[in-house]
Tab-separated table of C-alpha atoms and ligand atoms in Angstrom:
chain	number	residue	atom	x	y	z
A	1	UNK	CA	-22.455	21.196	27.398
A	2	UNK	CA	-24.276	22.270	30.256
A	3	UNK	CA	-24.755	21.143	33.569
A	4	UNK	CA	-28.637	21.278	33.360
A	5	UNK	CA	-28.339	19.078	30.261
A	6	UNK	CA	-25.900	16.884	32.008
A	7	UNK	CA	-28.428	16.051	34.370
A	8	UNK	CA	-31.253	15.182	31.669
A	9	UNK	CA	-29.198	12.076	30.454
A	10	UNK	CA	-26.503	13.684	28.110
A	11	UNK	CA	-24.297	11.098	27.245
A	12	UNK	CA	-20.649	11.296	28.444
A	13	UNK	CA	-17.747	13.239	27.552
A	14	UNK	CA	-14.482	14.269	29.082
A	15	UNK	CA	-11.821	16.063	27.959
A	16	UNK	CA	-11.147	20.216	28.981
A	17	UNK	CA	-13.279	21.782	25.893
A	18	UNK	CA	-16.481	19.958	27.571
A	19	UNK	CA	-15.495	20.783	31.118
A	20	UNK	CA	-18.712	21.874	33.289
A	21	UNK	CA	-18.076	24.502	35.684
A	22	UNK	CA	-18.301	24.127	40.207
A	23	UNK	CA	-21.576	26.398	39.966
A	24	UNK	CA	-23.353	25.075	36.582
A	25	UNK	CA	-22.660	21.516	38.071
A	26	UNK	CA	-24.130	22.106	41.378
A	27	UNK	CA	-26.768	24.559	39.611
A	28	UNK	CA	-27.746	20.670	37.793
A	29	UNK	CA	-27.574	18.489	41.023
A	30	UNK	CA	-30.285	21.377	43.129
A	31	UNK	CA	-32.767	21.483	40.377
A	32	UNK	CA	-32.808	17.717	40.666
A	33	UNK	CA	-35.383	18.542	44.658
A	34	UNK	CA	-37.160	20.484	46.198
A	35	UNK	CA	-37.985	21.271	49.852
A	36	UNK	CA	-39.160	17.753	51.450
A	37	UNK	CA	-43.130	17.780	52.109
A	38	UNK	CA	-43.683	19.101	56.188
A	39	UNK	CA	-45.235	16.458	58.610
A	40	UNK	CA	-46.075	16.554	62.029
A	41	UNK	CA	-42.917	15.637	63.970
A	42	UNK	CA	-42.806	15.425	68.013
A	43	UNK	CA	-40.449	18.183	69.690
A	44	UNK	CA	-37.310	15.777	70.390
A	45	UNK	CA	-37.884	14.272	66.628
A	46	UNK	CA	-38.174	17.827	65.121
A	47	UNK	CA	-35.073	18.444	66.780
A	48	UNK	CA	-32.598	19.375	63.047
A	49	UNK	CA	-34.961	19.686	60.820
A	50	UNK	CA	-36.233	23.140	59.627
A	51	UNK	CA	-39.412	24.257	60.616
A	52	UNK	CA	-42.547	24.842	58.334
A	53	UNK	CA	-45.043	27.068	60.389
A	54	UNK	CA	-44.266	29.887	62.887
A	55	UNK	CA	-44.914	28.887	65.906
A	56	UNK	CA	-47.161	31.246	67.975
A	57	UNK	CA	-48.232	32.178	71.486
A	58	UNK	CA	-51.527	30.937	71.744
A	59	UNK	CA	-51.363	32.629	75.784
A	60	UNK	CA	-49.469	34.865	77.452
A	61	UNK	CA	-45.836	33.355	78.699
A	62	UNK	CA	-45.793	33.420	81.601
A	63	UNK	CA	-49.310	32.314	81.713
A	64	UNK	CA	-50.171	34.375	85.221
A	65	UNK	CA	-48.245	36.667	87.628
A	66	UNK	CA	-45.719	34.514	89.835
A	67	UNK	CA	-42.640	35.079	92.277
A	68	UNK	CA	-39.286	35.709	90.594
A	69	UNK	CA	-37.788	34.542	94.584
A	70	UNK	CA	-38.419	32.137	97.399
A	71	UNK	CA	-40.034	34.835	99.770
A	72	UNK	CA	-42.649	36.729	101.385
A	73	UNK	CA	-45.892	38.866	98.937
A	74	UNK	CA	-46.235	42.241	100.233
A	75	UNK	CA	-47.509	45.335	99.974
A	76	UNK	CA	-45.089	47.880	99.831
A	77	UNK	CA	-46.163	50.139	102.149
A	78	UNK	CA	-46.604	47.970	104.937
A	79	UNK	CA	-42.593	47.293	104.654
A	80	UNK	CA	-41.953	50.649	103.660
A	81	UNK	CA	-39.861	51.477	106.878
A	82	UNK	CA	-38.280	47.896	107.366
A	83	UNK	CA	-34.845	48.415	108.241
A	84	UNK	CA	-31.967	46.208	109.188
A	85	UNK	CA	-31.795	48.308	112.521
A	86	UNK	CA	-35.825	48.201	112.929
A	87	UNK	CA	-37.503	45.855	110.835
A	88	UNK	CA	-41.064	45.286	110.248
A	89	UNK	CA	-42.509	42.214	111.554
A	90	UNK	CA	-45.694	41.293	109.744
A	91	UNK	CA	-47.581	38.006	110.066
A	92	UNK	CA	-48.053	34.822	107.710
A	93	UNK	CA	-51.135	34.150	106.950
A	94	UNK	CA	-50.794	31.466	103.832
A	95	UNK	CA	-48.301	29.698	101.974
A	96	UNK	CA	-47.876	29.350	98.244
A	97	UNK	CA	-45.613	27.066	96.564
A	98	UNK	CA	-45.215	26.677	93.314
A	99	UNK	CA	-48.269	24.884	91.000
A	100	UNK	CA	-50.358	26.214	93.808
A	101	UNK	CA	-54.305	26.976	92.406
A	102	UNK	CA	-55.213	29.060	95.769
A	103	UNK	CA	-56.579	32.440	94.415
A	104	UNK	CA	-56.607	34.946	98.289
A	105	UNK	CA	-55.534	38.342	98.306
A	106	UNK	CA	-53.156	39.916	100.192
A	107	UNK	CA	-55.067	41.397	103.413
A	108	UNK	CA	-53.295	44.810	104.058
A	109	UNK	CA	-50.851	44.056	107.207
A	110	UNK	CA	-50.372	40.407	106.408
A	111	UNK	CA	-47.775	38.905	104.224
A	112	UNK	CA	-47.837	35.995	102.433
A	113	UNK	CA	-45.047	32.818	102.603
A	114	UNK	CA	-44.574	32.344	98.593
A	115	UNK	CA	-41.815	30.196	96.628
A	116	UNK	CA	-40.053	30.985	93.078
A	117	UNK	CA	-42.985	29.981	90.093
A	118	UNK	CA	-45.959	30.398	92.749
A	119	UNK	CA	-49.001	32.732	91.659
A	120	UNK	CA	-48.813	35.728	93.458
A	121	UNK	CA	-52.530	37.203	94.638
A	122	UNK	CA	-53.422	39.914	92.622
A	123	UNK	CA	-52.349	42.595	94.999
A	124	UNK	CA	-49.452	42.004	96.258
A	125	UNK	CA	-47.015	44.945	95.274
A	126	UNK	CA	-43.378	42.910	95.918
A	127	UNK	CA	-41.521	40.197	96.857
A	128	UNK	CA	-38.942	40.332	100.035
A	129	UNK	CA	-36.768	37.794	99.145
A	130	UNK	CA	-36.438	35.597	101.587
A	131	UNK	CA	-32.694	36.904	102.210
A	132	UNK	CA	-34.404	39.817	103.080
A	133	UNK	CA	-36.434	38.705	106.093
A	134	UNK	CA	-35.418	36.185	109.256
A	135	UNK	CA	-37.646	33.059	107.413
A	136	UNK	CA	-39.735	33.176	109.700
A	137	UNK	CA	-43.013	31.142	108.837
A	138	UNK	CA	-46.283	32.492	111.200
A	139	UNK	CA	-44.504	35.777	111.286
A	140	UNK	CA	-41.886	37.217	109.583
A	141	UNK	CA	-39.160	40.047	109.960
A	142	UNK	CA	-38.650	42.205	107.080
A	143	UNK	CA	-35.263	44.085	107.141
A	144	UNK	CA	-35.336	45.867	103.303
A	145	UNK	CA	-38.366	47.803	101.646
A	146	UNK	CA	-38.755	46.496	98.147
A	147	UNK	CA	-39.316	48.568	94.987
A	148	UNK	CA	-42.741	48.917	93.913
A	149	UNK	CA	-43.286	44.903	91.268
A	150	UNK	CA	-40.043	43.576	92.596
A	151	UNK	CA	-38.971	40.024	91.827
A	152	UNK	CA	-42.713	39.586	90.207
A	153	UNK	CA	-42.781	38.531	86.723
A	154	UNK	CA	-45.515	39.423	84.826
A	155	UNK	CA	-47.730	37.026	82.852
A	156	UNK	CA	-46.609	37.868	79.041
A	157	UNK	CA	-43.431	39.516	79.992
A	158	UNK	CA	-41.467	36.579	78.240
A	159	UNK	CA	-44.334	36.459	75.018
A	160	UNK	CA	-47.614	38.274	74.749
A	161	UNK	CA	-50.402	35.558	73.518
A	162	UNK	CA	-50.033	35.484	69.612
A	163	UNK	CA	-46.996	36.841	69.417
A	164	UNK	CA	-44.325	34.718	66.787
A	165	UNK	CA	-41.722	32.634	69.331
A	166	UNK	CA	-40.174	30.295	66.549
A	167	UNK	CA	-39.829	31.607	63.040
A	168	UNK	CA	-40.844	29.226	59.705
A	169	UNK	CA	-37.477	28.298	57.957
A	170	UNK	CA	-35.731	28.111	61.454
A	171	UNK	CA	-33.258	24.923	62.031
A	172	UNK	CA	-34.088	24.024	64.975
A	173	UNK	CA	-32.012	23.619	68.330
A	174	UNK	CA	-31.876	22.854	71.621
A	175	UNK	CA	-32.943	26.321	72.624
A	176	UNK	CA	-36.032	26.294	70.475
A	177	UNK	CA	-37.235	23.161	71.402
A	178	UNK	CA	-37.299	24.712	74.825
A	179	UNK	CA	-39.349	27.746	73.906
A	180	UNK	CA	-41.919	25.235	71.864
A	181	UNK	CA	-42.397	23.141	74.909
A	182	UNK	CA	-42.515	26.265	76.781
A	183	UNK	CA	-45.623	27.293	74.220
A	184	UNK	CA	-46.853	24.090	74.809
A	185	UNK	CA	-46.409	22.389	71.811
A	186	UNK	CA	-45.877	18.990	71.495
A	187	UNK	CA	-45.813	18.694	68.138
A	188	UNK	CA	-44.944	20.960	65.027
A	189	UNK	CA	-44.852	20.976	61.507
A	190	UNK	CA	-41.344	20.632	59.991
A	191	UNK	CA	-39.707	19.484	56.357
A	192	UNK	CA	-38.598	15.719	57.751
A	193	UNK	CA	-35.245	14.097	57.582
A	194	UNK	CA	-34.192	13.566	53.745
A	195	UNK	CA	-33.499	9.556	53.204
A	196	UNK	CA	-29.708	9.601	51.518
A	197	UNK	CA	-29.180	5.726	50.701
A	198	UNK	CA	-25.308	5.367	50.124
A	199	UNK	CA	-23.708	3.120	47.931
A	200	UNK	CA	-20.334	1.986	47.523
A	201	UNK	CA	-18.625	0.115	44.375
A	202	UNK	CA	-15.655	-1.606	43.565
A	203	UNK	CA	-15.058	-5.333	43.071
A	204	UNK	CA	-11.758	-4.039	45.583
A	205	UNK	CA	-13.967	-2.525	48.067
A	206	UNK	CA	-13.823	-4.519	51.304
A	207	UNK	CA	-16.045	-4.272	54.875
A	208	UNK	CA	-13.835	-2.270	57.518
A	209	UNK	CA	-12.965	-5.545	59.998
A	210	UNK	CA	-12.857	-7.619	57.273
A	211	UNK	CA	-9.082	-9.134	56.503
A	212	UNK	CA	-8.075	-7.776	53.222
A	213	UNK	CA	-6.692	-9.887	50.588
A	214	UNK	CA	-4.457	-8.903	47.444
A	215	UNK	CA	-5.510	-5.594	46.033
A	216	UNK	CA	-8.448	-5.115	48.413
A	217	UNK	CA	-8.815	-1.537	50.595
A	218	UNK	CA	-11.638	-1.334	53.069
A	219	UNK	CA	-14.732	1.030	52.127
A	220	UNK	CA	-13.897	4.789	53.351
A	221	UNK	CA	-16.444	6.212	51.392
A	222	UNK	CA	-19.617	4.190	52.414
A	223	UNK	CA	-18.495	5.445	56.149
A	224	UNK	CA	-17.497	8.959	55.363
A	225	UNK	CA	-19.992	9.668	52.789
A	226	UNK	CA	-23.257	8.265	55.376
A	227	UNK	CA	-21.550	9.592	58.562
A	228	UNK	CA	-21.715	13.155	56.545
A	229	UNK	CA	-24.633	13.277	55.181
A	230	UNK	CA	-25.762	12.397	59.172
A	231	UNK	CA	-23.674	15.397	60.735
A	232	UNK	CA	-25.777	17.587	57.993
A	233	UNK	CA	-29.227	16.170	59.810
A	234	UNK	CA	-30.060	13.634	56.969
A	235	UNK	CA	-31.336	10.059	58.133
A	236	UNK	CA	-28.678	8.361	55.966
A	237	UNK	CA	-27.755	4.556	54.798
A	238	UNK	CA	-24.902	3.197	54.223
A	239	UNK	CA	-25.340	0.175	51.854
A	240	UNK	CA	-23.059	-2.561	52.144
A	241	UNK	CA	-20.351	-2.607	48.895
A	242	UNK	CA	-21.739	-3.144	45.421
A	243	UNK	CA	-18.858	-5.226	43.340
A	244	UNK	CA	-18.349	-3.857	39.725
A	245	UNK	CA	-20.786	-6.087	38.516
A	246	UNK	CA	-23.989	-4.179	36.889
A	247	UNK	CA	-26.456	-6.561	37.714
A	248	UNK	CA	-26.108	-6.418	41.251
A	249	UNK	CA	-25.650	-2.186	40.751
A	250	UNK	CA	-28.745	-2.287	38.841
A	251	UNK	CA	-30.390	-4.518	41.599
A	252	UNK	CA	-28.995	-2.800	44.276
A	253	UNK	CA	-30.868	0.438	43.149
A	254	UNK	CA	-33.610	-0.919	42.452
A	255	UNK	CA	-33.475	-2.370	46.106
A	256	UNK	CA	-32.705	0.829	47.060
A	257	UNK	CA	-35.175	3.474	45.468
A	258	UNK	CA	-38.261	2.643	47.994
A	259	UNK	CA	-36.165	4.177	50.732
A	260	UNK	CA	-34.570	7.008	49.298
A	261	UNK	CA	-35.254	10.205	48.842
A	262	UNK	CA	-32.038	10.892	47.430
A	263	UNK	CA	-29.675	7.905	46.420
A	264	UNK	CA	-25.166	8.977	46.293
A	265	UNK	CA	-23.077	6.703	44.627
A	266	UNK	CA	-18.699	6.168	44.537
A	267	UNK	CA	-16.742	5.204	42.470
A	268	UNK	CA	-17.477	3.559	38.773
A	269	UNK	CA	-17.714	6.801	37.228
A	270	UNK	CA	-14.266	7.716	34.786
A	271	UNK	CA	-13.372	6.823	31.720
A	272	UNK	CA	-11.825	3.018	32.966
A	273	UNK	CA	-12.907	-0.344	32.310
A	274	UNK	CA	-15.473	-1.552	34.845
A	275	UNK	CA	-16.928	1.793	35.501
A	276	UNK	CA	-19.585	-0.165	36.713
A	277	UNK	CA	-21.697	3.344	37.691
A	278	UNK	CA	-21.630	5.070	34.475
A	279	UNK	CA	-22.239	1.649	32.653
A	280	UNK	CA	-25.230	0.988	34.421
A	281	UNK	CA	-27.055	4.730	34.544
A	282	UNK	CA	-25.486	6.397	31.502
A	283	UNK	CA	-28.620	3.107	29.668
A	284	UNK	CA	-31.064	4.256	31.796
A	285	UNK	CA	-30.715	8.028	29.972
A	286	UNK	CA	-32.155	10.035	32.908
A	287	UNK	CA	-28.669	9.651	35.033
A	288	UNK	CA	-25.960	12.476	32.830
A	289	UNK	CA	-22.046	12.132	33.503
A	290	UNK	CA	-19.318	14.875	32.869
A	291	UNK	CA	-16.530	16.178	33.750
A	292	UNK	CA	-16.492	18.948	36.325
A	293	UNK	CA	-13.575	21.804	36.369
A	294	UNK	CA	-12.783	20.954	39.300
A	295	UNK	CA	-9.727	18.840	41.460
A	296	UNK	CA	-10.267	16.912	42.962
A	297	UNK	CA	-13.748	15.436	41.794
A	298	UNK	CA	-13.671	16.136	38.111
A	299	UNK	CA	-16.039	12.811	36.957
A	300	UNK	CA	-19.710	13.249	38.245
A	301	UNK	CA	-22.884	11.962	37.701
A	302	UNK	CA	-26.016	13.505	38.169
A	303	UNK	CA	-29.748	12.365	37.549
A	304	UNK	CA	-32.993	10.509	38.448
A	305	UNK	CA	-33.983	7.065	38.727
A	306	UNK	CA	-37.254	4.883	38.977
A	307	UNK	CA	-40.767	6.219	38.394
A	308	UNK	CA	-40.511	8.736	41.268
A	309	UNK	CA	-37.707	10.351	39.571
A	310	UNK	CA	-35.340	9.677	42.272
A	311	UNK	CA	-32.565	12.048	42.407
A	312	UNK	CA	-29.338	10.405	42.511
A	313	UNK	CA	-25.530	11.858	42.074
A	314	UNK	CA	-22.812	9.642	41.630
A	315	UNK	CA	-19.392	10.357	42.815
A	316	UNK	CA	-15.868	9.196	42.139
A	317	UNK	CA	-14.044	6.704	43.966
A	318	UNK	CA	-11.275	8.146	45.517
A	319	UNK	CA	-11.689	9.156	49.280
A	320	UNK	CA	-10.694	12.443	49.044
A	321	UNK	CA	-12.834	12.903	45.384
A	322	UNK	CA	-15.723	11.887	46.976
A	323	UNK	CA	-15.387	13.600	50.216
A	324	UNK	CA	-14.839	17.063	48.258
A	325	UNK	CA	-17.596	15.717	46.159
A	326	UNK	CA	-20.375	15.347	49.189
A	327	UNK	CA	-19.148	19.345	50.238
A	328	UNK	CA	-19.397	20.616	46.963
A	329	UNK	CA	-22.134	18.993	45.466
A	330	UNK	CA	-24.115	17.013	47.964
A	331	UNK	CA	-24.636	18.950	50.733
A	332	UNK	CA	-26.362	21.689	48.912
A	333	UNK	CA	-28.738	19.045	47.712
A	334	UNK	CA	-29.189	18.256	50.772
A	335	UNK	CA	-30.281	21.275	52.503
A	336	UNK	CA	-32.225	22.084	50.017
A	337	UNK	CA	-34.162	19.055	50.784
A	338	UNK	CA	-34.346	19.989	54.810
A	339	UNK	CA	-35.683	22.797	54.007
A	340	UNK	CA	-32.578	25.662	53.990
A	341	UNK	CA	-31.646	27.729	51.395
A	342	UNK	CA	-28.656	26.338	49.749
A	343	UNK	CA	-27.437	29.641	48.500
A	344	UNK	CA	-27.508	31.033	51.864
A	345	UNK	CA	-24.156	30.966	54.009
A	346	UNK	CA	-23.868	27.363	55.810
A	347	UNK	CA	-23.770	27.428	59.182
A	348	UNK	CA	-22.177	24.621	59.544
A	349	UNK	CA	-19.080	25.753	57.065
A	350	UNK	CA	-17.785	29.239	58.050
A	351	UNK	CA	-15.553	30.807	55.174
A	352	UNK	CA	-13.160	33.009	56.513
A	353	UNK	CA	-10.229	34.421	54.405
A	354	UNK	CA	-6.587	33.679	55.069
A	355	UNK	CA	-3.378	34.310	53.935
A	356	UNK	CA	-1.065	31.430	52.596
A	357	UNK	CA	1.726	29.824	54.579
A	358	UNK	CA	2.918	28.514	51.590
A	359	UNK	CA	3.187	28.432	48.040
A	360	UNK	CA	1.286	25.770	46.037
A	361	UNK	CA	0.349	25.081	42.107
A	362	UNK	CA	-2.696	24.803	40.834
A	363	UNK	CA	-4.356	23.852	37.254
A	364	UNK	CA	-5.230	26.716	35.793
A	365	UNK	CA	-8.562	26.028	34.392
A	366	UNK	CA	-10.414	23.983	37.400
A	367	UNK	CA	-11.536	25.037	41.276
A	368	UNK	CA	-8.616	23.834	43.538
A	369	UNK	CA	-10.298	22.454	46.851
A	370	UNK	CA	-7.222	21.906	48.895
A	371	UNK	CA	-6.947	20.200	52.495
A	372	UNK	CA	-5.270	22.569	54.863
A	373	UNK	CA	-5.305	23.497	58.069
A	374	UNK	CA	-6.004	27.294	59.351
A	375	UNK	CA	-4.771	28.905	62.394
A	376	UNK	CA	-4.806	32.306	64.009
A	377	UNK	CA	-1.685	33.946	63.950
A	378	UNK	CA	-0.384	36.008	67.151
A	379	UNK	CA	-0.915	39.585	65.408
A	380	UNK	CA	-4.295	38.243	64.630
A	381	UNK	CA	-4.163	37.023	61.013
A	382	UNK	CA	-6.027	34.330	59.769
A	383	UNK	CA	-3.419	31.935	57.718
A	384	UNK	CA	-3.715	28.428	55.658
A	385	UNK	CA	-0.959	25.569	54.600
A	386	UNK	CA	-2.408	22.366	52.699
A	387	UNK	CA	-1.526	19.797	54.405
A	388	UNK	CA	1.172	17.090	53.442
A	389	UNK	CA	0.130	14.984	50.142
A	390	UNK	CA	-2.526	16.227	47.209
A	391	UNK	CA	-3.013	12.673	45.819
A	392	UNK	CA	-6.813	11.874	46.118
A	393	UNK	CA	-6.217	8.695	47.871
A	394	UNK	CA	-3.970	9.991	50.703
A	395	UNK	CA	-7.255	9.896	53.160
A	396	UNK	CA	-5.366	10.912	56.367
A	397	UNK	CA	-4.236	14.021	55.212
A	398	UNK	CA	-7.673	14.411	54.948
A	399	UNK	CA	-8.362	13.935	58.539
A	400	UNK	CA	-6.239	16.302	59.529
A	401	UNK	CA	-7.424	19.149	57.752
A	402	UNK	CA	-9.623	21.348	59.101
A	403	UNK	CA	-10.807	23.507	56.026
A	404	UNK	CA	-10.863	23.559	52.609
A	405	UNK	CA	-8.768	26.173	50.680
A	406	UNK	CA	-10.493	27.139	47.125
A	407	UNK	CA	-8.679	28.442	44.680
A	408	UNK	CA	-10.877	29.732	41.953
A	409	UNK	CA	-10.617	28.997	37.653
A	410	UNK	CA	-8.055	30.714	35.867
A	411	UNK	CA	-5.844	31.204	39.219
A	412	UNK	CA	-2.112	28.696	38.600
A	413	UNK	CA	-0.977	29.148	41.984
A	414	UNK	CA	-0.880	30.344	45.342
A	415	UNK	CA	2.261	32.407	46.820
A	416	UNK	CA	2.913	32.840	50.651
A	417	UNK	CA	0.859	35.840	51.360
A	418	UNK	CA	-1.757	35.312	49.110
A	419	UNK	CA	-5.066	35.392	50.268
A	420	UNK	CA	-7.412	32.704	50.069
A	421	UNK	CA	-10.914	31.676	50.644
A	422	UNK	CA	-11.017	28.272	53.236
A	423	UNK	CA	-14.287	26.479	53.743
A	424	UNK	CA	-14.062	25.640	57.270
A	425	UNK	CA	-14.723	21.978	57.990
A	426	UNK	CA	-16.159	22.140	61.772
A	427	UNK	CA	-17.392	25.354	63.779
A	428	UNK	CA	-14.671	28.593	63.681
A	429	UNK	CA	-12.206	28.350	66.299
B	1	AMP	P1	-13.194	4.458	40.703
B	1	AMP	O1	-13.670	5.901	40.415
B	1	AMP	O2	-13.790	3.152	40.623
B	1	AMP	O3	-12.070	4.395	39.518
B	1	AMP	O4	-12.224	4.721	41.867
B	1	AMP	C1	-11.138	5.450	42.359
B	1	AMP	C2	-10.525	4.684	43.205
B	1	AMP	O5	-11.147	4.911	44.358
B	1	AMP	C3	-9.523	3.373	42.721
B	1	AMP	O6	-8.177	3.278	43.309
B	1	AMP	C4	-10.781	2.784	43.853
B	1	AMP	O7	-10.039	1.689	44.695
B	1	AMP	C5	-10.726	3.757	45.196
B	1	AMP	N1	-12.214	3.833	45.919
B	1	AMP	C6	-13.160	3.209	45.142
B	1	AMP	N2	-14.309	2.995	46.182
B	1	AMP	C7	-13.455	3.382	47.289
B	1	AMP	C8	-14.150	3.780	48.273
B	1	AMP	N3	-15.412	2.869	48.658
B	1	AMP	N4	-13.365	3.667	49.664
B	1	AMP	C9	-11.661	3.496	49.709
B	1	AMP	N5	-11.528	3.428	47.660
B	1	AMP	C10	-12.659	3.318	47.264
B	2	MG	MG1	-14.345	1.669	40.847
């Protein structure tokens, strides 16, 4: 069965013959979403969002010729002979501070005291920095001659009027926000942050901060997945844990639909009894379940819910499986909603090829994602090594990992020295 069929509601089937590939399931997940419609946002709200318009400088930047230094506006010919040994003295006829709106011309044989950013009188030849003078107020002694135009910032030298200063499609970082403000924009059109509702399921799962009864464990997934969505720039809401009770899950999903651009659940998707997510969602006919040829993270569900066909991704419950599933399926979905191209390299997830410093086995029929650490050797070579323990419940090993080493389908093991593709979980060191 194809991933697309799975998303459209094909009944769940498990077993090696029916596994879909990672790429197929990712495609099925991506097919559920479109970039969110743009809206106007104030600049600071737009930080981290994808710009949905080309932003143009409507006037030259800077808007007027101005001084680059605290000093004196002069005509170069008047100070051509100035040296430290034989300075030239000029009368100071005015004082121009930044923000000054005074319109004046520089008379021959005079100087105007001027501060950084103040508009230079139109016939100024250059600005003599205060350090080249005696700093005089009524008159000034100039000890060096500036070059024509020196220390004057010209109107439009940063951007001419009409020039695009930030292109549509840019994920706005602080430096972009600065330039948007510099060209006078208070609001810009951006794709909004996707609203992601994260629901953990499992009658054994308890809120952190509460004491554990027999057979219980704390909700790692609700927090981990919500944090991952926030980290990616989404607006994420963690819903408290839902017990393995179909009615409770149905009620929770109905309640949450109104505020979700996408719903992410964890747990209850495998083949056991009490697999409540599969039980409830399978009946809707619009969410399909399948086995994906990957380790960890084989059981997956995807589809839509409700009148608005809200996309829903159902991830397995083991914390490592849930985390890897987020990386492999939820991340691209959120990137598309945000307005990024999910097929383009992910700036937050650089990839490197590293040499295995240890050997490990891999199931040949599955794409394997191994929690690993990478480093640069003294000889400059990149190396990678799994962190101890392959079990999908080993969440502390996940925390120690700084990359996922990806072993492709068809490979049953990695030998020392083999080159392995690694997805870095943070910025490259
Ligand atoms: P399930 O997919 O519901 O069968 O869960 C698989 C395993 O993951 C079980 O051992 C669950 O106890 C565990 N698990 C499920 N949900 C969570 C969660 N939110 N946090 C931590 N562990 C979980
Ligand atoms: Mg469960």
